Amino acid sequence: MFKTVVAFANGSGGSLVFGIEDETKLIKGLPGKPSEQRRRLTDLARDLVSPSPRVSIEAGDIDGRHLLVLHVQPGGGTIHALIVDSNKPEYYVRRDGTTFYARPDELQAVAARAGDAGAGTTTPRIRPRR
């Protein structure tokens, strides 16, 4: 999942929804306390992606099931990496809705976007928790 966070930050941004089953697309909801899930997601994004991407987390309910949406903003020319092994940063991009290892020319394109903050990007919203 954090490969995709890196790819979103290296590209046009994007959102990940937590609490929906990948294969079936059924709304399952998240277990545990929403505040703990939110904090854990924030900590993981900060610890595993360098530099830390600009993210926001939205909590909400659909049919009484708790969901989190992680919105990742475009990096605006900053190259982001997944840091699982501190000696081997991993760079990713999105192509046609799929996350791939970034090629050198793709990293050059990311760096060339410096100053482009992704104007016109919108993020979907879910119904806020009450």
C-alpha positions as a Markdown table, in Angstrom:
| # | Residue | x | y | z |
|---|---|---|---|---|
| 1 | Met | 0.0 | 0.0 | 0.0 |
| 2 | Phe | 2.8 | 2.5 | 0.8 |
| 3 | Lys | 4.3 | 1.8 | -2.7 |
| 4 | Thr | 1.1 | 3.4 | -4.0 |
| 5 | Val | 1.4 | 6.3 | -1.5 |
| 6 | Val | 4.9 | 7.0 | -2.9 |
| 7 | Ala | 3.6 | 6.7 | -6.5 |
| 8 | Phe | 0.8 | 9.1 | -5.8 |
| 9 | Ala | 3.2 | 11.6 | -4.2 |
| 10 | Asn | 5.5 | 11.3 | -7.2 |
| 11 | Gly | 2.6 | 11.8 | -9.6 |
| 12 | Ser | -0.7 | 13.7 | -9.6 |
| 13 | Gly | -1.7 | 12.6 | -6.1 |
| 14 | Gly | -4.5 | 10.3 | -5.2 |
| 15 | Ser | -6.6 | 8.7 | -2.5 |
| 16 | Leu | -6.7 | 5.3 | -0.8 |
| 17 | Val | -9.8 | 4.0 | 0.9 |
| 18 | Phe | -9.3 | 1.7 | 3.9 |
| 19 | Gly | -12.2 | -0.5 | 5.0 |
| 20 | Ile | -13.2 | -1.8 | 1.5 |
| 21 | Glu | -12.2 | -5.3 | 0.5 |
| 22 | Asp | -9.8 | -5.2 | -2.5 |
| 23 | Glu | -11.1 | -8.2 | -4.5 |
| 24 | Thr | -14.9 | -7.9 | -3.9 |
| 25 | Lys | -15.1 | -4.2 | -3.3 |
| 26 | Leu | -17.4 | -4.9 | -0.3 |
| 27 | Ile | -17.5 | -2.3 | 2.4 |
| 28 | Lys | -16.2 | -4.2 | 5.5 |
| 29 | Gly | -15.2 | -1.3 | 7.7 |
| 30 | Leu | -12.1 | -1.1 | 9.9 |
| 31 | Pro | -11.7 | -2.8 | 13.3 |
| 32 | Gly | -10.7 | -1.0 | 16.4 |
| 33 | Lys | -10.9 | 2.6 | 17.4 |
| 34 | Pro | -11.0 | 5.1 | 14.5 |
| 35 | Ser | -8.5 | 7.5 | 16.3 |
| 36 | Glu | -6.0 | 4.6 | 16.7 |
| 37 | Gln | -6.3 | 3.5 | 13.1 |
| 38 | Arg | -5.9 | 7.2 | 12.0 |
| 39 | Arg | -2.8 | 7.7 | 14.1 |
| 40 | Arg | -1.2 | 4.4 | 12.9 |
| 41 | Leu | -1.8 | 5.4 | 9.3 |
| 42 | Thr | -0.2 | 8.8 | 9.9 |
| 43 | Asp | 2.8 | 7.3 | 11.6 |
| 44 | Leu | 3.4 | 4.7 | 8.9 |
| 45 | Ala | 3.2 | 7.3 | 6.1 |
| 46 | Arg | 5.7 | 9.5 | 8.0 |
| 47 | Asp | 8.0 | 6.6 | 8.8 |
| 48 | Leu | 8.0 | 4.7 | 5.5 |
| 49 | Val | 8.0 | 7.5 | 3.0 |
| 50 | Ser | 10.8 | 10.0 | 2.6 |
| 51 | Pro | 10.5 | 12.8 | 2.4 |
| 52 | Ser | 7.1 | 12.6 | 4.2 |
| 53 | Pro | 4.4 | 13.3 | 1.7 |
| 54 | Arg | 1.6 | 15.8 | 2.2 |
| 55 | Val | -1.3 | 13.7 | 3.3 |
| 56 | Ser | -4.7 | 14.2 | 5.0 |
| 57 | Ile | -6.9 | 11.5 | 6.5 |
| 58 | Glu | -10.6 | 11.7 | 6.4 |
| 59 | Ala | -12.8 | 9.4 | 8.6 |
| 60 | Gly | -16.3 | 8.5 | 7.8 |
| 61 | Asp | -19.0 | 5.9 | 7.9 |
| 62 | Ile | -20.9 | 4.2 | 5.1 |
| 63 | Asp | -23.8 | 2.0 | 6.2 |
| 64 | Gly | -22.5 | 2.2 | 9.8 |
| 65 | Arg | -19.1 | 0.9 | 8.9 |
| 66 | His | -16.0 | 2.9 | 9.6 |
| 67 | Leu | -13.7 | 3.9 | 6.7 |
| 68 | Leu | -10.6 | 6.0 | 6.4 |
| 69 | Val | -9.5 | 7.8 | 3.3 |
| 70 | Leu | -5.9 | 8.7 | 2.9 |
| 71 | His | -5.5 | 11.7 | 0.5 |
| 72 | Val | -2.0 | 12.0 | -0.9 |
| 73 | Gln | -1.1 | 15.4 | -2.5 |
| 74 | Pro | 1.2 | 15.7 | -5.5 |
| 75 | Gly | 4.9 | 16.2 | -4.5 |
| 76 | Gly | 5.3 | 19.2 | -6.8 |
| 77 | Gly | 8.7 | 18.1 | -8.1 |
| 78 | Thr | 9.9 | 16.4 | -4.9 |
| 79 | Ile | 11.0 | 12.8 | -5.5 |
| 80 | His | 9.6 | 10.5 | -2.8 |
| 81 | Ala | 10.9 | 7.0 | -1.9 |
| 82 | Leu | 9.7 | 4.1 | 0.1 |
| 83 | Ile | 12.2 | 3.4 | 2.9 |
| 84 | Val | 11.9 | -0.2 | 4.1 |
| 85 | Asp | 15.7 | -0.8 | 4.1 |
| 86 | Ser | 17.5 | 2.5 | 4.8 |
| 87 | Asn | 20.2 | 1.5 | 2.3 |
| 88 | Lys | 17.8 | 0.8 | -0.6 |
| 89 | Pro | 15.2 | 3.5 | -1.2 |
| 90 | Glu | 12.5 | 2.4 | -3.6 |
| 91 | Tyr | 10.9 | 4.8 | -6.1 |
| 92 | Tyr | 7.5 | 4.3 | -7.6 |
| 93 | Val | 5.1 | 5.9 | -10.1 |
| 94 | Arg | 1.6 | 5.2 | -11.4 |
| 95 | Arg | 0.9 | 4.1 | -14.9 |
| 96 | Asp | -2.6 | 3.3 | -16.1 |
| 97 | Gly | -3.9 | 2.8 | -12.5 |
| 98 | Thr | -1.1 | 0.5 | -11.5 |
| 99 | Thr | 2.0 | 1.1 | -9.4 |
| 100 | Phe | 5.4 | 0.4 | -10.9 |
| 101 | Tyr | 9.1 | 0.8 | -10.0 |
| 102 | Ala | 10.1 | 4.2 | -11.4 |
| 103 | Arg | 12.5 | 4.3 | -14.3 |
| 104 | Pro | 15.2 | 7.0 | -14.4 |
| 105 | Asp | 13.4 | 9.0 | -17.1 |
| 106 | Glu | 10.2 | 8.9 | -14.9 |
| 107 | Leu | 12.2 | 10.3 | -11.9 |
| 108 | Gln | 13.5 | 13.0 | -14.1 |
| 109 | Ala | 10.0 | 13.9 | -15.1 |
| 110 | Val | 9.0 | 14.1 | -11.4 |
| 111 | Ala | 11.9 | 16.5 | -10.7 |
| 112 | Ala | 11.0 | 18.6 | -13.7 |
| 113 | Arg | 7.5 | 19.2 | -12.2 |
| 114 | Ala | 9.1 | 21.4 | -9.5 |
| 115 | Gly | 6.7 | 24.3 | -9.0 |
| 116 | Asp | 3.7 | 22.4 | -10.3 |
| 117 | Ala | 1.6 | 21.9 | -7.2 |
| 118 | Gly | -1.2 | 20.0 | -8.9 |
| 119 | Ala | -3.6 | 22.8 | -9.5 |
| 120 | Gly | -7.1 | 21.7 | -10.2 |
| 121 | Thr | -6.7 | 18.4 | -8.3 |
| 122 | Thr | -9.8 | 17.4 | -6.4 |
| 123 | Thr | -10.3 | 14.7 | -3.8 |
| 124 | Pro | -13.5 | 12.7 | -3.2 |
| 125 | Arg | -15.3 | 13.1 | 0.1 |
| 126 | Ile | -17.3 | 10.6 | 2.2 |
| 127 | Arg | -19.9 | 11.5 | 4.8 |
| 128 | Pro | -18.2 | 12.7 | 8.0 |
| 129 | Arg | -18.5 | 10.7 | 11.3 |
| 130 | Arg | -21.0 | 11.9 | 13.8 |
